[in-house]
PDB file of C-alpha atoms in Angstrom:
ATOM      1  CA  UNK A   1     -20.126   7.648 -84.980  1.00 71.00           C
ATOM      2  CA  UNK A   2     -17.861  10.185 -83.600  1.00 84.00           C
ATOM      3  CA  UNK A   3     -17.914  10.575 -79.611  1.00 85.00           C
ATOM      4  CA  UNK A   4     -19.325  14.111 -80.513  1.00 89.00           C
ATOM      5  CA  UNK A   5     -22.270  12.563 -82.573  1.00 92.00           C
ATOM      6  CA  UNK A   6     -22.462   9.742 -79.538  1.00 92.00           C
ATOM      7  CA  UNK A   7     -22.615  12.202 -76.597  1.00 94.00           C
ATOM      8  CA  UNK A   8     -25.547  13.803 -78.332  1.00 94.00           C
ATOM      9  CA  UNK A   9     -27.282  11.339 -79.622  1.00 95.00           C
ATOM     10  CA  UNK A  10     -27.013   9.796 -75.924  1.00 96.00           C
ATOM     11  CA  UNK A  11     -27.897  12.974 -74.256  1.00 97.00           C
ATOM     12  CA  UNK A  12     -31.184  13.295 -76.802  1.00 97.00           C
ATOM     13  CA  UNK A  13     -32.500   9.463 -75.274  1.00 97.00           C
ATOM     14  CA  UNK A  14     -31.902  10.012 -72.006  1.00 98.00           C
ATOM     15  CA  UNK A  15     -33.613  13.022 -71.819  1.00 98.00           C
ATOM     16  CA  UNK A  16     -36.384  11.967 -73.969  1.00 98.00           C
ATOM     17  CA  UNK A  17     -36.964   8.877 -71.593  1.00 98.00           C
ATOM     18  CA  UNK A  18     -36.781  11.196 -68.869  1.00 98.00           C
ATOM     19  CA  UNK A  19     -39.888  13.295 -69.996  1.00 97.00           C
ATOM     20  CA  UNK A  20     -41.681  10.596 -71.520  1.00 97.00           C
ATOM     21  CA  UNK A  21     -41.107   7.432 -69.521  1.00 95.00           C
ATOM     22  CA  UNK A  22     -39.212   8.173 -66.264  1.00 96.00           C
ATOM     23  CA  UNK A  23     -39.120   4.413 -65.710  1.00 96.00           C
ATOM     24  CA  UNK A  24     -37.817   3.273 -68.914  1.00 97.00           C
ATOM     25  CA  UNK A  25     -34.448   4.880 -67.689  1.00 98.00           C
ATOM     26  CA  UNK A  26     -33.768   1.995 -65.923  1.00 97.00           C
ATOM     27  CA  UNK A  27     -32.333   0.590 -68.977  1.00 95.00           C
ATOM     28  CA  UNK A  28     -29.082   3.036 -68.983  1.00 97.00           C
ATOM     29  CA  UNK A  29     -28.145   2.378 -65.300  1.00 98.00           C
ATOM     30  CA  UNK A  30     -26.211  -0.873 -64.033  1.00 97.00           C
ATOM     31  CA  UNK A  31     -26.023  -2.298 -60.310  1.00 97.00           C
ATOM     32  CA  UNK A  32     -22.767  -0.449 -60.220  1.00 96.00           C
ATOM     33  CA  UNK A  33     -24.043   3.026 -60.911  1.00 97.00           C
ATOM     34  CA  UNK A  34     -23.754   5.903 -59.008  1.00 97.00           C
ATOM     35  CA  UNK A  35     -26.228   9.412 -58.974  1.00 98.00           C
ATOM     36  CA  UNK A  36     -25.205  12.240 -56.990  1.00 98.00           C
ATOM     37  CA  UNK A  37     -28.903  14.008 -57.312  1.00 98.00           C
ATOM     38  CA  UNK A  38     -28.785  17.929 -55.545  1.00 97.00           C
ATOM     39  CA  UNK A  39     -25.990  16.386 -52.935  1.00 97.00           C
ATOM     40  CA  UNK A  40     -28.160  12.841 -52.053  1.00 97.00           C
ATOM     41  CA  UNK A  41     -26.196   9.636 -53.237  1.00 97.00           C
ATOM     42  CA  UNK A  42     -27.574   7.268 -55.112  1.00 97.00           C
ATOM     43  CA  UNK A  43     -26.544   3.846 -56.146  1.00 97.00           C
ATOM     44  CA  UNK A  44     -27.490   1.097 -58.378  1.00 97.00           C
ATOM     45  CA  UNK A  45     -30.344   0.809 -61.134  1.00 98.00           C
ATOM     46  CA  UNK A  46     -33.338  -0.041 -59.038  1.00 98.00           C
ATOM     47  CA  UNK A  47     -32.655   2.568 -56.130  1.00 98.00           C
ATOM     48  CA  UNK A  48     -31.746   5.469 -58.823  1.00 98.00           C
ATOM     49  CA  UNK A  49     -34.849   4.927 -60.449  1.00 98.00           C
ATOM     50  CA  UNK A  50     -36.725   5.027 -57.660  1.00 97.00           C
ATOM     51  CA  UNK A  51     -35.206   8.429 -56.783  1.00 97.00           C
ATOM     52  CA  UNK A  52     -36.283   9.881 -60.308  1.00 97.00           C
ATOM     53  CA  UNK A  53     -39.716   8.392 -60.704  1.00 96.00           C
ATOM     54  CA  UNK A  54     -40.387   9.794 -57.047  1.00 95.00           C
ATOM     55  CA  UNK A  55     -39.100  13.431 -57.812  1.00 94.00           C
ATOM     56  CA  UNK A  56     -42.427  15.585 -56.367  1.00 91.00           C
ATOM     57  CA  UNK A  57     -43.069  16.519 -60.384  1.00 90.00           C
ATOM     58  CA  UNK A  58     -45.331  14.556 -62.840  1.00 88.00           C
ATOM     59  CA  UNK A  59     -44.416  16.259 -66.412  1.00 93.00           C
ATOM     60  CA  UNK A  60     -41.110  18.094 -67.011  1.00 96.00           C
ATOM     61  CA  UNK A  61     -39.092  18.864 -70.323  1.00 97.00           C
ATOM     62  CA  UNK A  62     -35.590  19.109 -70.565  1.00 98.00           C
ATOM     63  CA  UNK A  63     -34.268  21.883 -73.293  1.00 97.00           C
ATOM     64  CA  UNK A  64     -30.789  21.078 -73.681  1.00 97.00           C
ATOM     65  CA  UNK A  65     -28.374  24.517 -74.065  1.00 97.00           C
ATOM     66  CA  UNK A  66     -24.742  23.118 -74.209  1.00 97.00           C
ATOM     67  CA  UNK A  67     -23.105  19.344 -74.245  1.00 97.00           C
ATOM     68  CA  UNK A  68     -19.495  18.820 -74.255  1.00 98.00           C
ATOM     69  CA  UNK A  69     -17.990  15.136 -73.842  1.00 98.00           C
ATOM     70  CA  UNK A  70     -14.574  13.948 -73.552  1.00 98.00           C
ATOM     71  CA  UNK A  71     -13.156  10.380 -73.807  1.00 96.00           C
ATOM     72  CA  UNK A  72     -11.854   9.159 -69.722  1.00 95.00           C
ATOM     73  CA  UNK A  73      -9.288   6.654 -70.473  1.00 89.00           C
ATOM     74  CA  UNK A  74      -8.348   3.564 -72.519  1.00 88.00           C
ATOM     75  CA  UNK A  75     -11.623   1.596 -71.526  1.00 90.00           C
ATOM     76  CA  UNK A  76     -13.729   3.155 -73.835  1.00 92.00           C
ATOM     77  CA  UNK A  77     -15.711   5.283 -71.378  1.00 95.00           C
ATOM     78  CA  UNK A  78     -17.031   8.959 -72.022  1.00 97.00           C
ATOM     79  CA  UNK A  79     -17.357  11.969 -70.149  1.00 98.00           C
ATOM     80  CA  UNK A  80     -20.505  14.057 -71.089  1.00 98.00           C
ATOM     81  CA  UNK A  81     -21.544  17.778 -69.564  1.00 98.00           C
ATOM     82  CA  UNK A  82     -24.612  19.128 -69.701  1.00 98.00           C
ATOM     83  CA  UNK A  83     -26.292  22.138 -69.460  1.00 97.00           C
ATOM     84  CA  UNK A  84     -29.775  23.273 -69.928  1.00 97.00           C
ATOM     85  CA  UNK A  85     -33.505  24.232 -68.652  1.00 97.00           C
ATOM     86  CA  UNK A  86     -35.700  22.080 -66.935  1.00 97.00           C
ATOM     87  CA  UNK A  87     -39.447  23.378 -66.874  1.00 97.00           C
ATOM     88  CA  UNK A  88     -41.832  21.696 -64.918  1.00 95.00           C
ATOM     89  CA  UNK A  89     -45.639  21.581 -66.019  1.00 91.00           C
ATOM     90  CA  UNK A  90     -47.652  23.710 -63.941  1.00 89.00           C
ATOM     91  CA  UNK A  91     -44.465  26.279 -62.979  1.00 92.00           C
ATOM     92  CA  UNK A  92     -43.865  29.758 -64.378  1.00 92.00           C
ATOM     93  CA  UNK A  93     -40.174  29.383 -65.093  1.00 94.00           C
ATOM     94  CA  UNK A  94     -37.926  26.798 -65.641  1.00 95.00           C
ATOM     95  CA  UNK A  95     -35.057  25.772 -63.732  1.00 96.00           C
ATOM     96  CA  UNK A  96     -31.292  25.674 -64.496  1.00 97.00           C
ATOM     97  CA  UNK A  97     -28.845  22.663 -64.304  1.00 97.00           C
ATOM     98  CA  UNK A  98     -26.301  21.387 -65.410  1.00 98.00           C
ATOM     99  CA  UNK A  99     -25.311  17.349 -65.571  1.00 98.00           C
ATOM    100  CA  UNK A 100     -22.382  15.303 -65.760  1.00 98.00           C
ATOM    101  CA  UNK A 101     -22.196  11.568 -67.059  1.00 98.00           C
ATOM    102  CA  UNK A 102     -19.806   9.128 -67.639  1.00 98.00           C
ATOM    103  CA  UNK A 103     -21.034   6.429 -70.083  1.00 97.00           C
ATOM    104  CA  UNK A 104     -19.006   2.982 -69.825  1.00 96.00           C
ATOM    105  CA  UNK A 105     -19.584   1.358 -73.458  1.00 94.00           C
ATOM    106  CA  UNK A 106     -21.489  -1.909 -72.959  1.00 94.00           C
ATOM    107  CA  UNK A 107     -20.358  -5.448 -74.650  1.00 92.00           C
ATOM    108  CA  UNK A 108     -23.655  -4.713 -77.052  1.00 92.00           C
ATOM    109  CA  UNK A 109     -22.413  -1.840 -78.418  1.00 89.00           C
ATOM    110  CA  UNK A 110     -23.807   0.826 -76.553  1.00 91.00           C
ATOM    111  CA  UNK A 111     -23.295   2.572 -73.081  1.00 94.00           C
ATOM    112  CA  UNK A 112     -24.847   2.587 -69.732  1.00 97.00           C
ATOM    113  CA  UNK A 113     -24.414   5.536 -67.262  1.00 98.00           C
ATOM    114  CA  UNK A 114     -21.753   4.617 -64.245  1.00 97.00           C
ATOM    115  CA  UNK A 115     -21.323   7.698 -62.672  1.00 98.00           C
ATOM    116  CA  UNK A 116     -24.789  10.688 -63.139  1.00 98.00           C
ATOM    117  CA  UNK A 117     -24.065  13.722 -61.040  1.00 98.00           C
ATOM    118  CA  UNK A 118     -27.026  16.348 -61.154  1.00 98.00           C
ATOM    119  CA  UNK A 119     -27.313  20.047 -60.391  1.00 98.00           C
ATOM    120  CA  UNK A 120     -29.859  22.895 -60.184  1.00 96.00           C
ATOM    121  CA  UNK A 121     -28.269  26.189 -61.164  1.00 94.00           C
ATOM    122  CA  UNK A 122     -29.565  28.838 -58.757  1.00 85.00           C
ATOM    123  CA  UNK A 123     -29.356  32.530 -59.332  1.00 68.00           C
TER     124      UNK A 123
ATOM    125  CA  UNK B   1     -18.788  -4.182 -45.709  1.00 57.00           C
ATOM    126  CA  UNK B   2     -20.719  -1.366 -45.420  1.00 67.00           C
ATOM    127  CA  UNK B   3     -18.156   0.359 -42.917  1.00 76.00           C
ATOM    128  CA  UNK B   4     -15.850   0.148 -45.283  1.00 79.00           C
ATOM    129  CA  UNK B   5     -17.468   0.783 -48.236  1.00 76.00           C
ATOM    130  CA  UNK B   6     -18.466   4.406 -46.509  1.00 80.00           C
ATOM    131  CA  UNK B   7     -14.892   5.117 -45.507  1.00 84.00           C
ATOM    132  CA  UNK B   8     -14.149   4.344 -49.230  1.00 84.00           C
ATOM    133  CA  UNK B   9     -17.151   7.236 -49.985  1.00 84.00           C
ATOM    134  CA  UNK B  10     -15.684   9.455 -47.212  1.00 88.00           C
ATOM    135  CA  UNK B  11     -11.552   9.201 -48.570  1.00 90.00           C
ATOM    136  CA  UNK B  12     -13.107  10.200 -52.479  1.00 93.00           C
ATOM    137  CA  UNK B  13     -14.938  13.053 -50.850  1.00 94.00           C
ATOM    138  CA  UNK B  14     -11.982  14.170 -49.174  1.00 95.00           C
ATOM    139  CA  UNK B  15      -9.330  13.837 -52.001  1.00 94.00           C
ATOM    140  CA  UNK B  16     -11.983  15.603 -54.248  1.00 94.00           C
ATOM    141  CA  UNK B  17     -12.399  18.679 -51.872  1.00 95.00           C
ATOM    142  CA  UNK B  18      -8.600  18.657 -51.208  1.00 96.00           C
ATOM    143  CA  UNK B  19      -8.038  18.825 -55.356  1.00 96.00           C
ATOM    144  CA  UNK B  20     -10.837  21.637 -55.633  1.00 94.00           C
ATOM    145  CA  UNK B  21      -9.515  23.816 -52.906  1.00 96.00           C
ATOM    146  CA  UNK B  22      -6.130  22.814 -54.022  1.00 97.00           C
ATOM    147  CA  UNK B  23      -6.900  23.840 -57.944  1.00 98.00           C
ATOM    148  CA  UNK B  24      -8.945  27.069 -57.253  1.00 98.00           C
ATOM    149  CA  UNK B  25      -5.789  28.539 -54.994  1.00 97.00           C
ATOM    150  CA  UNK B  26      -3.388  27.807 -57.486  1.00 97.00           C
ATOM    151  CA  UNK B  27      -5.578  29.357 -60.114  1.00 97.00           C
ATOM    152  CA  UNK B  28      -6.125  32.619 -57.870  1.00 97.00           C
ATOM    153  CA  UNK B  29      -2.913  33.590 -56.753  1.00 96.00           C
ATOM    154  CA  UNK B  30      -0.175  31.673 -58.965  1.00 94.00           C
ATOM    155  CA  UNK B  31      -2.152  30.512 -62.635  1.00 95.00           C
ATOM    156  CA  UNK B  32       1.270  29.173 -64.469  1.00 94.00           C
ATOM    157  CA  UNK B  33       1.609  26.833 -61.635  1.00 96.00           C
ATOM    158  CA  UNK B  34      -1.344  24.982 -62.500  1.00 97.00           C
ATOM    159  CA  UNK B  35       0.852  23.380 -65.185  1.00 97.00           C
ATOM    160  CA  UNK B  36       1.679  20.949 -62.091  1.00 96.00           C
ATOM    161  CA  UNK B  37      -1.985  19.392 -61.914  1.00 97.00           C
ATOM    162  CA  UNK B  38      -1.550  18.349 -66.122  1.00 98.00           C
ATOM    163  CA  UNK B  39       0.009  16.304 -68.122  1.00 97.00           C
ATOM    164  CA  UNK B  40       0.469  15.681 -71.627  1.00 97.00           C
ATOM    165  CA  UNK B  41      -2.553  13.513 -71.743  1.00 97.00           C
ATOM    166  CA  UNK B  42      -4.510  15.596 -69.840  1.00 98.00           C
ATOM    167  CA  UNK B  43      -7.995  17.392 -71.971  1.00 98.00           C
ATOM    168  CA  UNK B  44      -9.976  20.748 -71.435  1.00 98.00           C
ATOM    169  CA  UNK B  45     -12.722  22.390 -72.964  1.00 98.00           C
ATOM    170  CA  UNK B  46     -13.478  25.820 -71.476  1.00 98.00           C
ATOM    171  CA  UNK B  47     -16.300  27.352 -73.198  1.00 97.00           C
ATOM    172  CA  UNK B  48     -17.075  24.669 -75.397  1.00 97.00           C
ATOM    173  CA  UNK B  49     -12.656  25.061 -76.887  1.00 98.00           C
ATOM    174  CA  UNK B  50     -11.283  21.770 -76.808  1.00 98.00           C
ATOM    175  CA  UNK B  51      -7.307  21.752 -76.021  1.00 98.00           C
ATOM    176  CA  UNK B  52      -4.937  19.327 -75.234  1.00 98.00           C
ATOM    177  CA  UNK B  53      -1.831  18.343 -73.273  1.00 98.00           C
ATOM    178  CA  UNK B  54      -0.395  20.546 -70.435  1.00 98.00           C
ATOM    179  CA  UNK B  55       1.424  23.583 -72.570  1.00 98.00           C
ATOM    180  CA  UNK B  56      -1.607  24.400 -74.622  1.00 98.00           C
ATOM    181  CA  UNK B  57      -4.275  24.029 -71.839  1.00 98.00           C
ATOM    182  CA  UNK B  58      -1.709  26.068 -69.801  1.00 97.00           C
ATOM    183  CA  UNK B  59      -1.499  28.528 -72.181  1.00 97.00           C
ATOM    184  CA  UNK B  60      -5.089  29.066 -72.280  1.00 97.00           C
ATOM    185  CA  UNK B  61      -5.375  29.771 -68.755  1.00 96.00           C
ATOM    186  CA  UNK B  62      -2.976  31.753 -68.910  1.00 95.00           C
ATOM    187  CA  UNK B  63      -3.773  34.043 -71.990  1.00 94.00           C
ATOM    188  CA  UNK B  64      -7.576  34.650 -69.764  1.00 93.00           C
ATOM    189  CA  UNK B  65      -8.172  38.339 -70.112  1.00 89.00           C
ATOM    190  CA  UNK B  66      -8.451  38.863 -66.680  1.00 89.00           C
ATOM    191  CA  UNK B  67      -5.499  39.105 -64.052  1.00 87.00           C
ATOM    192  CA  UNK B  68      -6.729  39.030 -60.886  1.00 92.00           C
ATOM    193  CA  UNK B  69     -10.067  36.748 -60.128  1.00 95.00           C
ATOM    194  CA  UNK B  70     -11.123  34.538 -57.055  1.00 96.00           C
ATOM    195  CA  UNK B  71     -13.087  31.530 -56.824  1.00 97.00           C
ATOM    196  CA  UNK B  72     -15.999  30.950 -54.772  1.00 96.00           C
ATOM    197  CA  UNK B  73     -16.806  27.326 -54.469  1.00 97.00           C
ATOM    198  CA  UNK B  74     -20.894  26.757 -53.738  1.00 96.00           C
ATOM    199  CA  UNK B  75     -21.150  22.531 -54.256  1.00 97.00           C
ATOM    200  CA  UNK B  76     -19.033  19.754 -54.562  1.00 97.00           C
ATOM    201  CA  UNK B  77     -19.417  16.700 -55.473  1.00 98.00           C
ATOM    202  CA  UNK B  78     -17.333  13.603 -55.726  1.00 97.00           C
ATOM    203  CA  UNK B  79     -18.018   9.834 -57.214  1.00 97.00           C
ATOM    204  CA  UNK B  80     -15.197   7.764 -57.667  1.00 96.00           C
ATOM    205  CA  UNK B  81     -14.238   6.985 -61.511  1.00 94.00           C
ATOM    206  CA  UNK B  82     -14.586   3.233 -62.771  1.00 78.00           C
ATOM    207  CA  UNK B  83     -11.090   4.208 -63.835  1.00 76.00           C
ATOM    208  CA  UNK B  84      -8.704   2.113 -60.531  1.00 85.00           C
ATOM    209  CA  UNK B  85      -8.662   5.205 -58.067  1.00 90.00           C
ATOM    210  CA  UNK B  86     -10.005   7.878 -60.344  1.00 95.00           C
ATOM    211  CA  UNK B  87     -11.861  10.636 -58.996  1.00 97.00           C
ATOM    212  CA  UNK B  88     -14.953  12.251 -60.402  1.00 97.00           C
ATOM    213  CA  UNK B  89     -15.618  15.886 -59.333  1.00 98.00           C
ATOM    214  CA  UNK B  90     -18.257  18.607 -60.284  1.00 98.00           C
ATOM    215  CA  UNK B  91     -18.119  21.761 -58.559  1.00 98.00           C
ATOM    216  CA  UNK B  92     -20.307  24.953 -58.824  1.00 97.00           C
ATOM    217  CA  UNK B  93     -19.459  28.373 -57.799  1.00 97.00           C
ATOM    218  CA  UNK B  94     -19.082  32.023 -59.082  1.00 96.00           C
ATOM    219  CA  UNK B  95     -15.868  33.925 -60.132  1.00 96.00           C
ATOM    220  CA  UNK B  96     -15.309  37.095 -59.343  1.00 95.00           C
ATOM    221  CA  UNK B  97     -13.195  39.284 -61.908  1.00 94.00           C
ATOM    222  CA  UNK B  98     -11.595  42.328 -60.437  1.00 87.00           C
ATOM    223  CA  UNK B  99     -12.778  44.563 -63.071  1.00 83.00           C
ATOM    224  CA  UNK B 100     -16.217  43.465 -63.213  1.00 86.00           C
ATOM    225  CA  UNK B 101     -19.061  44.271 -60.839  1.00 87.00           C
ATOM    226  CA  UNK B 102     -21.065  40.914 -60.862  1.00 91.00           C
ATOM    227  CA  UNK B 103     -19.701  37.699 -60.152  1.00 93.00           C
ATOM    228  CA  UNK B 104     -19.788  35.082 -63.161  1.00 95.00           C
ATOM    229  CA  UNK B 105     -21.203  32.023 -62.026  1.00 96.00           C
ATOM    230  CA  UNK B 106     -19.588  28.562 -63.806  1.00 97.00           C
ATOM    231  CA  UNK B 107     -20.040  24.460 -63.472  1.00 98.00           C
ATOM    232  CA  UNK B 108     -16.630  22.595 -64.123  1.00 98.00           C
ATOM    233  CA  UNK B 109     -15.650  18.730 -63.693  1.00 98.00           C
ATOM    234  CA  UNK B 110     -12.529  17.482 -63.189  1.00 98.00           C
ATOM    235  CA  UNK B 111     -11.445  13.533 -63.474  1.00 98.00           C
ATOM    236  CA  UNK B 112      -8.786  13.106 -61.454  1.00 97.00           C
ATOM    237  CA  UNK B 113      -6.413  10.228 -62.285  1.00 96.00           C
ATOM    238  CA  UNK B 114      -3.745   8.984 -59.325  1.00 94.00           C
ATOM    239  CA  UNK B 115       0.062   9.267 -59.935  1.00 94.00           C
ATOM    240  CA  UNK B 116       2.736   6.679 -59.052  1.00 93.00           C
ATOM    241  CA  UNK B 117       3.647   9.528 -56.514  1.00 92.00           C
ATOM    242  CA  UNK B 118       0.553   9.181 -54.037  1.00 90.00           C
ATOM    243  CA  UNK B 119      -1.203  12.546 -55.679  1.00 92.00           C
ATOM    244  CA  UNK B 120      -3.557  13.098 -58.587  1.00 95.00           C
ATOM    245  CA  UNK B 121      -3.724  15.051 -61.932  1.00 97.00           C
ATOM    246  CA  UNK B 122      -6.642  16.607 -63.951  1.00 98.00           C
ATOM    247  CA  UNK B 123      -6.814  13.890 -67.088  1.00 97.00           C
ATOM    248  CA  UNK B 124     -10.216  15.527 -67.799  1.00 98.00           C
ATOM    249  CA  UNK B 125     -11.472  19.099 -67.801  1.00 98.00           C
ATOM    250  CA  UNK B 126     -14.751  20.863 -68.595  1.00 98.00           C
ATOM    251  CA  UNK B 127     -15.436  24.508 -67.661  1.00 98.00           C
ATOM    252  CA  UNK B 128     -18.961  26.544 -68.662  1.00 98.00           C
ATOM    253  CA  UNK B 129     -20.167  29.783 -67.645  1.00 96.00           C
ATOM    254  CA  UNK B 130     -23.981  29.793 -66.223  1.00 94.00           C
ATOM    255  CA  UNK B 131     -25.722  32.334 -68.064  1.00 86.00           C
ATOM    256  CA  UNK B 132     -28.799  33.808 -67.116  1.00 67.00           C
TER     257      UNK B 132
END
């Protein structure tokens, strides 16, 4: 697959297991990852996904408006933006982020998340 | 260890701020000098565009219709790369165009590879407007 086709199709999980099964993201984070969330920093699987199964919302949705990746170097790694609306059940209207990954291909085949760097958008 | 793993966190933070301000300044009062901060390596996509190497990312910043525009920085925010000594930056912010009443508010990353030289250039580059 392209890194175009991979970016998406990595950006579609994650934010599927996200809104479906917060925990299950567990998976795409090693002990060497790092999550900037709204300026706190984050690091390693366990502690990230404490932060995001202990955000003060229950159900959310992500609607995805623009991704845009870029290969980092000769390891194999991939940079991926995001931007996009994040409505949370129970609120009016949704909130705007944007995201920035960079996925570090795994000897499997696939990719885990090394650095995750979130923002809200405010008006 | 964790002493120095927080001065490690601190020095990142600090190079990444020193870039931004560094990057924004050029790109408000002297845009063809930004050529400095790429090389032929280097990759940007500004508005979803994807260009590469210093000339034509240079000449895209360049051919901008706008002249005159500042840079307000809101957040910052720095991881290092798994790349030895890269730097990871997203910043958010709005940019003011002379001509234009209301700011335009953007996100853009940077990854910021180190030179033999002791400085860093932009290997990496993705700019989007925030609409709405």
């Amino acid at each position: 697959m392209d890194p175009d086709g991979l970016s998406k199709a990595f950006v579609e999980h994650y934010y599927s297991t996200f809104d479906t099964n917060r925990a299950g993201l567990a998976n795409l984070y090693q002990d060497s990852s790092m999550l900037t969330f709204e300026g706190q920093k984050i690091q390693g699987s366990q502690n990230i996904v404490n932060k995001l199964t202990s955000l003060p919302f229950q159900q959310c949705k992500h609607s995805i408006t623009t991704v845009d990746c870029q290969p980092s170097g000769p390891a194999g790694g991939m940079l991926v933006f995001v931007s996009g609306n994040l409505q949370l059940a129970g609120e009016q209207h949704a909130l705007k982020f944007s995201q920035m990954f960079h996925l570090m291909p795994t000897p499997q085949g696939s990719f885990y998340v090394y650095n995750d760097i979130f923002r809200l958008n405010y008006a | 260890m964790y002493k120095l793993q927080e001065e490690m966190e601190e020095q990142v933070e600090m190079v990444g701020r020193a870039f931004v301000e560094h990057y924004y300044h050029l790109f408000d009062t002297d845009r063809s000098s930004l050529a400095s901060l790429y090389h032929q390596s280097s990759m940007l996509t500004f508005e979803g565009q994807k260009l590469q190497g210093v000339d034509d990312i240079c000449a895209k910043i360049n051919q901008l219709p706008f002249d005159k525009c500042h840079h307000f920085i809101s957040t910052i925010d720095t991881q290092p790369s798994s790349f030895a000594g890269g730097i990871t930056v997203f910043v958010s912010g709005s940019l003011r165009l002379m001509c234009e009443e209301h700011p335009l508010r953007f996100s853009q990353m940077f990854h910021l590879i180190p030179t033999p030289q002791g400085s860093f250039y932009v290997q990496n580059d993705i700019f989007r407007l925030n609409y709405g």
